[in-house]
Each structure stands twice: as structure tokens, then as C-alpha cells.
Amino acid sequence: MIGASSIRKEGRAKVLGTAIYTDDKFMPGALHGLTVRSEVPRGILRAIHFGEGIPWEEFTCVTAEDIPGTNLVASVVDDQPFLIGIGEEITHSQQAVLLLAHPDKFLVEKARRAVRLEIEELPAVLDIQSSLDLQPLIYGTNNLLKEIRIAKGDPDPIWAQAAHVIEGEYRTGAQEQMYIEPNAMLSVVEPRDGLLQVTVWGSLQCPYYVHGALRQLFGLPEKQVRVVAMEMGGAFGGKEDYPSVNGGHAALLAWKSGKPVRLIYDREEDLACTTKRHPSRTRLRTAFDAEGNLLALEADFILDGGAYATLSPVVLSRGAVHAASVYRCPHVRIHARAVATNTPPPGAFRGFGAPQSLFAMERHMDVCARKLGLDAVELRRKNFLHMGDTMATGQVIREDLDLAGLMDQALAAIGYRDKRAAFALTNPGDGPIKRGVGFSVFMHGCGFTGNGESHVASVAGVEGLADGTVAVLAASTEMGQGKNTVFAQIVAEALQLPVELVDTAPVDTDHVPNSGPTVASRSTMMVGRILEDAAIGFKLALVQQGFLVEPYTPESFQAAVVKAVATLGTLRCYGQYHRPPNIQWDDVTYQGDAYPTYSWACYAAEVAVDLDTFEVKVADFVAVQEVGRVVNPTLAAGQIEGGVAQGIGWGLWEEVTMQRGRMINNQMTNYIIPTSVDLPRIQVVFLENAHAGGPGGAKGIGELPMDGPAPAVVNALENALGALRLDEVPMTPDRLLERCEEVSHG
Amino acid sequence: MRGYLPDFDVRVPASLGEALELMAQAPGSYTPLAGGTDLMVVYNAGRLKPTHFLDLSRLAELRGTEEDATSLRFGALTTFTELRECRAVHQHFPNLVKSARATGALAIQNRGTLAGNIANASPAADTPPSLLAYGAELALVSPRGLRRVAYDQFHQGYKRLDMAADELLARIIVPKPLGRGFHYFRKVGTRQAQAISKTCLAAYARIEDGCVAELRIGLGSVAPAPVRARNAEAALLGKPLASLPVAAAREALLADMSPIDDIRATAHYRSVVTRNLLGQMLRELANA
Ligand SMILES: Cc1cc2nc3c(=O)[nH]c(=O)nc-3n(C[C@H](O)[C@H](O)[C@H](O)COP(=O)(O)OP(=O)(O)OC[C@H]3O[C@@H](n4cnc5c(N)ncnc54)[C@H](O)[C@@H]3O)c2cc1C
């Protein structure tokens, strides 16, 4: 059970092709929906013209005027309209203006092209600096979607006293999640018992987010809205907030037409309009004493938040908390801002702000080591957090943290010292191939930042079924990460049953409680812990009511459940999140325990750069992490390998190319994710360290592997090529050429 | 799919004669369809003008590879997979094997055809540099008969070909290199597989008495169409391997290219890296 590599619960159906994804769902008479978008980054919508040659009378058309409830997507801040109305302001190039549906899916596309939008264009803000300069003002009073300050001690007096003050600026680009299944929704809106009933089936991570969005859109009570999560072909955060938008669109079309409506994006549309990782710019200033001890740190951390707030406030918050990384520092000041631009809003993506600020800090540590004339390993070793130290938010490290041990293990596994020595001899040669090895040390906070878990107060449960098996009741979704399997293992362990006797109930808001969104590396650790409680309660109830006698065998347990269900009708037991008393957080001062715990890691990369073509090959990769107890080693290793692949992609190739606020490489041909040939062997090492919070001692792992690869790879590039301006990802061949020329041209 | 299906239809001629007759009846209104690996991408994106597809897949006349003493003659419908699997291609034209191997992935290699790769006229196509390096010829067929054209005369500008509206590409004829040959091919794509070329250089040289006796260099992705690097070739022809004028050849190559900035690379990157590829090729040639 816990600790075993149980096979994936839904694996068989996926392999046999019988798993039902949203677009597979049989729905006779369904119309095909499409979205007409603005195409200009900013302007006032003056009119919508319906062109010639289209039988418009056969179409269902929805505009802002049709919206029955509130035309705002329920989110952290309710600022994003589902549709822009005539006379209203368009704020990005993919803004939805009109929804179309028709039984003929080819005709609906033809119709989309026949629509002409009359837009009075306004000057747009397309990058971070223009937004900061209010050139022009496009959002609120200062173009800020969110601003956060974290303070510890007082860095100001330190700068003058310190032996060394080192500054740096680092940038990271947008990144697409590139789930295999593009965003997809299917909706039916029909009266039931005289009341309007809105149902949405979709590819979505957070059923209750969509549920909340639909309630607000239609102005309906909880009971009249139902959201069902279908089999999902990947998400990575890309189906965390966006489904509230396209789920709403599908439901509006279904409501107006009175027919089922499918709204299935193709790749081009999905890439152009759905959320991405936030681009970032981080300015760091660090003070060291003569021995290399970190005395003060100042971070100016900025995210490009796009046209609406979406999840930017919380992405910013995680990024800000991770900005000081794994180092002990008495004086810290972090100023974090998410700025508005006229671009499609970014949103959640594995790592959620942390990869951006950690890239800056882990690159900066290597730059500092070079400038201080110290070894990058020793500089880090000197400054690591230990038990009893406080982080930037004042959080005290309560675990016996051994980052140096973690680092040494990763460096030994990749052969760091030997390779450095060897490359120092071979790189000065004439050949075009230069090699380097580098690493990063980092952490990832598990679960929501700050009071998030308390706000959501997740509920999850277990249910006994008539055949004596047990079902997991949770709104957590399976997106390929293995939730179905891991939850079954946790419940099976608590009930001492074989994992085959536990399965997941369909994720349907009519049937499962709100266990919170499937995000933030929280499902195994947070929901798993609640399920453990629920399972134990379930067993106690069976015992107390005389159905079960301990000790029991799986057969006698199953018989007890059969009997209990036959006698009582339904048999469910729920658990709920309770904040542990030693965890305190203040949302206003940003002081306290930002996360209940952290996963810790050191990643090391070896690269080979071809100076003929400026192509970078990652030749070897080691990922060592301490993640508490590993529930399912195969699935966990899969998470790490996949995250490393995504992290290397972000570091070297994946670039969202924008022109006038539109992504122009919105095809898989031109948005370059790595193939298996582009990736190295990835050696995954887990150090287990049972943490009391999660089930069986588990922590979160889903996002961790996204944080470390980019800085490790770029640090390795510096080792291979020397001191270039390696301050940005992706470090594409074109960019690397530019940076090499900066040096050779002086 | 963004193409509007009712705007398209497909004719499936059973013989080459029937195909040519159809094309002659309404010149310009048919679009030959071979593997479809280029056409379907454009159709899917909704960027293909309404047309009548002329499906070539039944035309046995356009299949197969014939070998004689001096050349290999590839049928228009020869796939990348067939190129990779053909012993004679490995023996005489290793660059063509490398081109085929570097094209898309297996599924594309199974469907995509040599004639399609040429007639699609993309400057980034991967077999044209090799075909240029080997001095290939094309056989075009129309109701007026068969016509041969040197491949390095076939591309006349961006997507402009020496091919009339009623003509089909029938065969690709590649002369077997004689004597002591040197072959070089390198594609620099946006990644290691499933990638479009940012630049591509293929070369064939015949070495005689320690000198470059014959040399052809084909370039991809650095001009509006695949091109011969005639200036660089001229700088190298007749020169001894022991003292190749590397700097002069690299310089000359600038006049062979007219690269642009696009979504995959900057003009500057293309210019620098293509010259570096020439440099690498010359290092290998010097040691050949
Ligand atoms: C995923 C993917 C990856 C790819 N990767 C690469 C790559 O790495 N390198 C590369 O070079 N290409 C690549 N391609 C492009 C494509 O596979 C090749 O260009 C292929 O050779 C086209 O051949 P086809 O038979 O499929 O052509 P089709 O799509 O059928 O036709 C292409 C064009 O040629 C014309 N045509 C075809 N046959 C004839 C004929 N006998 N006479 C006259 N005109 C004709 C057609 O009318 C059309 O204009 C890729 C395509 C895809 C979808």
C-alpha cells in the first residue's frame, strides 16, 4: 500500500482506449461551439458585423447582453468578464466577444471567419516596463494587480558595512503547459422540476472553481449547478483557472440554444488564448561579509500578470515567499508586484511563481560565488538554512534539515568534482563542444500559501459500496499524476485492505464533497491526510455499530461493508482539514508559517554546448529530493522525470513569441517542447524523512521538479562557457549566440 | 479542423494518363495530393484555398526506385522510409539517408514523399540540400510529354517552381558519384527530432590528387528556396585539402545566402551558424 508502486487505477482504460475524455462523451444532438475573439490588444468594441453567405438564422449566438447573471468570472478578484459587450473595453488580443454554436462543426468555423468586429483601437501595454511606467495606465490606479512586501530585519544599514554587495537582474519567459488534450467542455442546461439545471462536463482540475463560476454567471443556487470532471489528458495548472471561463462559455451556449453544446479548443486556439506561466523580472541585491556569509538580501520580483488578475495574486505570493530560497539571511526585503499588460492573462502552471524567483536566486548564487572568488558549493554550504533558523517570513525551520547532505549526494551522483576538473582541461581545446556541470538547491512549499488551506477547509470522505468495496469521495481530479491510485493506497493502508478493494468515485459535484482544487502539490499531503482520518472513522463506525470485529481479514471487512450498506442504505464517512495549532500566518504582514512544510532538493545537470550551432544538449541529470514518505515510487519518479523535462524545456527551448500581444508560434511545430531525444537520462533519488503532516509522512512533490532544472542547466552553461550574461530563460540557441558575441565583441 | 470540408473534393485517377488528362482539362484547378503531410497541415489550419485534390496514391507509374549503372531514379511517390530502407541509397547517397532520417518522425517518414518535399517548395525542406549536393535532375510529365530539368534550376524564387500547371513531378534522378567521394550533411533544427530546419547544409565533394576536384553544396532555410552555395563552391574548387581556404570560403558563403528573421531563428543566427557548418564540413574534408 503506502510505499508500493501500485499500478495506475485508470491505466487499463487509458491503454485500451476506453477512457472517456470530454470530447468522447456521447451526447446526441450536441452543437459545436466556437469563440469569436478580439484580435487587437486593446480598444473599444463598437460593433459586431455578421458577414454574408452564412445562414445566421441557424446559429446560436451569445453576446454579453445575453448573460443571465453576473458577467464576471469568479476568481481571486472578480475583474474578468466572460464576454465583452458593445461599448466596453477590450483588454487583450484573445478577448471573447461572441459565442457561436451550430450542428455543423465546419460551418461554425466558416461563420467565425465571417464575423467582423469593429474596434476602436487604444494604445496597449505589452511588457513589464511599460506597465510600471504607466505607459499608459490600463488597470486600476497604478497598473498593479497585486503588491506584496515581506520584511525581516533591516537591510538598509548593511549595504554600506558589508564587504561585498552584488546585484543582478534575471528574467524568465512565459511557458505553455502543453497538456496533450486541449481545453474541452460539454454542457447541458435544461429545466428539471421547474428549475434551471446547469451541467458541465469537462477537462478541468478544480470542479468547485467551475461550480462557483457557473453559479455567479447564472445567478443560481448551489443545487442547480453540477460539474463533472472527465478523464483528463494532462493539465499542469493549465486547467486550474481557465475552465471557469470556457466552462461558462459552453454553458451560455447550451442555455441559449436549449441543446447540448461542445466547446473543444483546437491546439492553435488553446495555445493562443489559455493561461501560461507568468513572465518575470527579478532584481536581486545581496550583501556578504568577507567570508561569504549572506548578510542581507533585497528582491524586486515582478510578474507580468496580463489583462486580468486571474490567479496572479496567489502566484505572486508563492513566488515572493520562495524568493529568498534556502538561505539563512538576517535581513531580507522582498517587494513583489504583478503588473497588468494587454496580453492574455497567464495563470497557474506547475511551480506557481516559485520557478521564477528561484531561477533568479539560484543563478545569482553562482554569479555571487564567481564574484566573491568562492566555490559555488561552498558558498551555498555556508549559507544554508538549518533547524532553528528563520526564513524570510519569520517561519522557523522545525525539521532536522540537512541541505548540505542533499547537495553532496547530488554532486557525488553526477560526478561534479571530477567533471569540473576534466572540463577545465578539455574546454580550452579547439573543438566546438564545451562541457559544463552545474546545480541548484531549492525548496517548494507544500500545499497552499498562508491561510489557503484554512479558507478552503477541504472535506473528503470514503463510502462503502453494496459490493463491499470502498470508494474515495473527493473532488480532487486525476490529470495523469496518479491521484486515483495514491488516494486508494492511502485509504487501503488506513483500512489495512488490498488496494484493489478501494477505488475512486466519479468526480461529480453532485456526489463528492469539496476537497479543494487539485493544485499546489496538495492532494496527496492535504487531501490524503483527510482521507486517512475519514477511513479510520469509517472503520471505527463499522466496529462501533457491530458490523466489524477487529482483527479482520479483507474478506471479513468486505462482508461487513456489504451488510452495513444493506442495513443502513448509505455508508459514508467524511473528514475535514483542521489547521494544526502550531501553524500561524498573517495575511497582512506576510509573517508566519507560509507553508506547513517544504520539500527540499538539489538538482545537478551536465551540459554540452556546440559552439558551431549554439545548441545545448543536457548530457546528464541528477535529481535528489527529500519529500517525506514516498507513497508510490513509480508515480513519484514519473512526477520528477516529467517535471525535470518541463523544467529543461523552460530553460532551453520553450518560448512564447508575442507580436502585438498575440502568441504567433501557437503550433506544436514552433513552440518547442523537448522530445525524448532532447532529454538526458534523469537519475531520481528520494530521501525519505517522515513528516507528521501528510498521510504516512508524505509531502508534496508535484511542483518541486519544475523549480530546479532551469537554474541548474544555466549554471552548467556558465561552467562550460565562462562568464556570459546568462540571466534569462529560455536560453535558446539564438540568445546564446547573442550572449557569446557580447563577450567576443567586448 | 479549420478547413471547410465541403469546399474541397478529391479525384482519384487510376492511371497517370487519367491524371494528366484531368489536369489538362482544367489547368491550375487541381492540387496533386501525395502523402498529404504538407497539405493536411495547411488544410487543418484553414489556410488552404478551396481546391480539387488529385490523389496520386494509385499511380503505380510514380512509385518505385530504379537503379542502373550511372544513376538512381526515384519515383515521385518514394517515401522517406523507402529512402532509409534502400541499400543503394545508403551506398551512394548517405546524405539522402540522413535527410530522410532527420525529417519529422516515423509516421511522417512513412507517408511523406520525395516529390512532395520538393514540390511543396519550402525553403526549409530537408531533402533538397542533399539533392542539390548530388546534382539531381527532375523528370516532369504532362500531356505534352516528358521533360527533364536540372534540380538546381527548378526553384525560381519563394514557392516558384519551373513546373507548369498541367505538369506532375514524375521522377527524381540522381547520378551516382564516381571516384573518391566526401559526403557531409547537417541539419540544425529547433530541437533534435520533429523539428523544422533553422539551417541545413549538405555537401558532396570528389577528391582527386589531394584536391577538391568536384564540389556541390546545398543549403536549406537561408534563402527563399533551397540553393546551391556557388560562391563558396568556387572558392574551394581545385584547392588542396591540406590548405583549404576556410576563411575565404566562409566569406564567400555570405553571398550565397539571403536569410531572414522568422519564428524559428534570426537571420543573424542563420548566417553565423551556416558559416560554422561550412567550417565544420571543411574540417572534416581536410581530414578526409
Ligand atoms: C509533423 C510533421 C513534421 C515534418 N517534418 C519535416 C521535416 O523535418 N523536414 C521536412 O523537410 N519536411 C517535414 N515535414 C513536411 C512534409 O512531411 C514533407 O515536405 C513531405 O515530403 C511532403 O510530402 P507529401 O507527399 O506528404 O506531400 P503533400 O502534402 O501530399 O504535397 C505537398 C505539395 O507537393 C505537391 N505535390 C506532391 N506530389 C507531387 C507531384 N508528384 N507532382 C507535383 N506536385 C506534387 C502537392 O500538390 C503539394 O503542393 C513535416 C510534416 C509534418 C506534418
Tab-separated table of N, CA and C in Angstrom, chain A residues 564-611:
chain	number	residue	atom	x	y	z
A	564	ALA	N	-23.432	-3.759	6.203
A	564	ALA	CA	-23.732	-2.405	6.699
A	564	ALA	C	-24.502	-1.608	5.657
A	565	VAL	N	-24.087	-1.739	4.386
A	565	VAL	CA	-24.780	-0.991	3.327
A	565	VAL	C	-26.211	-1.504	3.190
A	566	ALA	N	-26.371	-2.835	3.258
A	566	ALA	CA	-27.706	-3.418	3.143
A	566	ALA	C	-28.598	-2.935	4.293
A	567	THR	N	-28.026	-2.789	5.452
A	567	THR	CA	-28.806	-2.399	6.625
A	567	THR	C	-29.091	-0.901	6.653
A	568	LEU	N	-28.025	-0.085	6.358
A	568	LEU	CA	-28.155	1.357	6.585
A	568	LEU	C	-28.496	2.148	5.324
A	569	GLY	N	-28.426	1.511	4.166
A	569	GLY	CA	-28.654	2.255	2.920
A	569	GLY	C	-27.360	2.849	2.418
A	570	THR	N	-26.990	4.017	2.910
A	570	THR	CA	-25.681	4.550	2.500
A	570	THR	C	-24.757	4.564	3.704
A	571	LEU	N	-23.477	4.481	3.371
A	571	LEU	CA	-22.476	4.388	4.419
A	571	LEU	C	-21.308	5.282	4.020
A	572	ARG	N	-21.276	6.493	4.559
A	572	ARG	CA	-20.212	7.439	4.194
A	572	ARG	C	-19.603	8.029	5.446
A	573	CYS	N	-18.340	8.293	5.351
A	573	CYS	CA	-17.682	8.960	6.465
A	573	CYS	C	-16.754	10.033	5.907
A	574	TYR	N	-16.856	11.237	6.475
A	574	TYR	CA	-16.085	12.366	5.955
A	574	TYR	C	-15.035	12.833	6.953
A	575	GLY	N	-14.009	13.462	6.432
A	575	GLY	CA	-13.032	14.138	7.272
A	575	GLY	C	-12.891	15.566	6.777
A	576	GLN	N	-12.323	16.432	7.593
A	576	GLN	CA	-12.136	17.820	7.175
A	576	GLN	C	-10.786	18.340	7.645
A	577	TYR	N	-10.253	19.295	6.875
A	577	TYR	CA	-8.966	19.902	7.232
A	577	TYR	C	-9.102	20.733	8.500
A	578	HIS	N	-8.178	20.557	9.417
A	578	HIS	CA	-8.081	21.441	10.573
A	578	HIS	C	-6.673	21.966	10.648
A	579	ARG	N	-6.549	23.265	10.844
A	579	ARG	CA	-5.224	23.863	10.913
A	579	ARG	C	-4.500	23.361	12.148
A	580	PRO	N	-3.311	22.800	11.979
A	580	PRO	CA	-2.557	22.391	13.167
A	580	PRO	C	-2.267	23.634	14.020
A	581	PRO	N	-2.373	23.535	15.342
A	581	PRO	CA	-2.270	24.711	16.200
A	581	PRO	C	-0.919	25.415	16.104
A	582	ASN	N	0.137	24.698	15.703
A	582	ASN	CA	1.454	25.355	15.672
A	582	ASN	C	1.711	26.096	14.365
A	583	ILE	N	0.716	26.127	13.490
A	583	ILE	CA	0.914	26.833	12.219
A	583	ILE	C	0.143	28.150	12.244
A	584	GLN	N	0.884	29.250	12.112
A	584	GLN	CA	0.282	30.586	12.204
A	584	GLN	C	0.681	31.401	10.993
A	585	TRP	N	-0.241	32.189	10.480
A	585	TRP	CA	0.082	33.010	9.316
A	585	TRP	C	-0.717	34.304	9.366
A	586	ASP	N	-0.057	35.414	9.011
A	586	ASP	CA	-0.735	36.706	8.969
A	586	ASP	C	-0.708	37.231	7.537
A	587	ASP	N	-1.890	37.278	6.911
A	587	ASP	CA	-2.019	37.686	5.515
A	587	ASP	C	-1.619	39.132	5.273
A	588	VAL	N	-1.711	39.956	6.302
A	588	VAL	CA	-1.432	41.373	6.127
A	588	VAL	C	0.076	41.639	6.189
A	589	THR	N	0.727	41.079	7.185
A	589	THR	CA	2.167	41.349	7.346
A	589	THR	C	3.039	40.350	6.599
A	590	TYR	N	2.425	39.298	6.044
A	590	TYR	CA	3.187	38.225	5.412
A	590	TYR	C	4.226	37.649	6.369
A	591	GLN	N	3.814	37.477	7.592
A	591	GLN	CA	4.683	36.876	8.593
A	591	GLN	C	4.057	35.578	9.080
A	592	GLY	N	4.916	34.610	9.322
A	592	GLY	CA	4.445	33.356	9.905
A	592	GLY	C	4.837	32.159	9.060
A	593	ASP	N	4.043	31.079	9.217
A	593	ASP	CA	4.351	29.828	8.528
A	593	ASP	C	3.702	29.870	7.152
A	594	ALA	N	4.501	30.213	6.168
A	594	ALA	CA	3.954	30.351	4.817
A	594	ALA	C	3.416	29.014	4.316
A	595	TYR	N	4.066	27.926	4.731
A	595	TYR	CA	3.617	26.577	4.346
A	595	TYR	C	3.768	25.666	5.558
A	596	PRO	N	2.911	24.637	5.626
A	596	PRO	CA	3.054	23.706	6.756
A	596	PRO	C	4.407	22.997	6.711
A	597	THR	N	4.899	22.739	5.504
A	597	THR	CA	6.223	22.151	5.382
A	597	THR	C	6.725	22.382	3.959
A	598	TYR	N	7.975	22.005	3.723
A	598	TYR	CA	8.591	22.181	2.404
A	598	TYR	C	9.216	20.872	1.956
A	599	SER	N	9.240	20.658	0.634
A	599	SER	CA	10.083	19.615	0.073
A	599	SER	C	11.381	20.292	-0.339
A	600	TRP	N	12.490	19.560	-0.229
A	600	TRP	CA	13.812	20.150	-0.455
A	600	TRP	C	14.540	19.371	-1.528
A	601	ALA	N	15.378	20.042	-2.295
A	601	ALA	CA	16.029	19.308	-3.379
A	601	ALA	C	17.326	19.955	-3.843
A	602	CYS	N	18.165	19.123	-4.432
A	602	CYS	CA	19.319	19.612	-5.185
A	602	CYS	C	19.325	18.890	-6.529
A	603	TYR	N	19.343	19.671	-7.616
A	603	TYR	CA	19.375	19.112	-8.969
A	603	TYR	C	20.704	19.492	-9.616
A	604	ALA	N	21.296	18.524	-10.298
A	604	ALA	CA	22.567	18.795	-10.971
A	604	ALA	C	22.474	18.397	-12.433
A	605	ALA	N	23.073	19.221	-13.284
A	605	ALA	CA	22.985	18.995	-14.727
A	605	ALA	C	24.361	19.081	-15.358
A	606	GLU	N	24.577	18.229	-16.345
A	606	GLU	CA	25.773	18.346	-17.177
A	606	GLU	C	25.320	18.741	-18.575
A	607	VAL	N	25.991	19.742	-19.151
A	607	VAL	CA	25.604	20.169	-20.491
A	607	VAL	C	26.786	20.069	-21.449
A	608	ALA	N	26.437	19.943	-22.721
A	608	ALA	CA	27.438	20.035	-23.789
A	608	ALA	C	26.924	21.087	-24.761
A	609	VAL	N	27.702	22.131	-24.953
A	609	VAL	CA	27.302	23.215	-25.848
A	609	VAL	C	28.096	23.085	-27.133
A	610	ASP	N	27.399	23.188	-28.250
A	610	ASP	CA	28.077	23.142	-29.539
A	610	ASP	C	28.253	24.582	-30.020
A	611	LEU	N	29.480	25.069	-30.008
A	611	LEU	CA	29.704	26.471	-30.382
A	611	LEU	C	29.638	26.698	-31.896
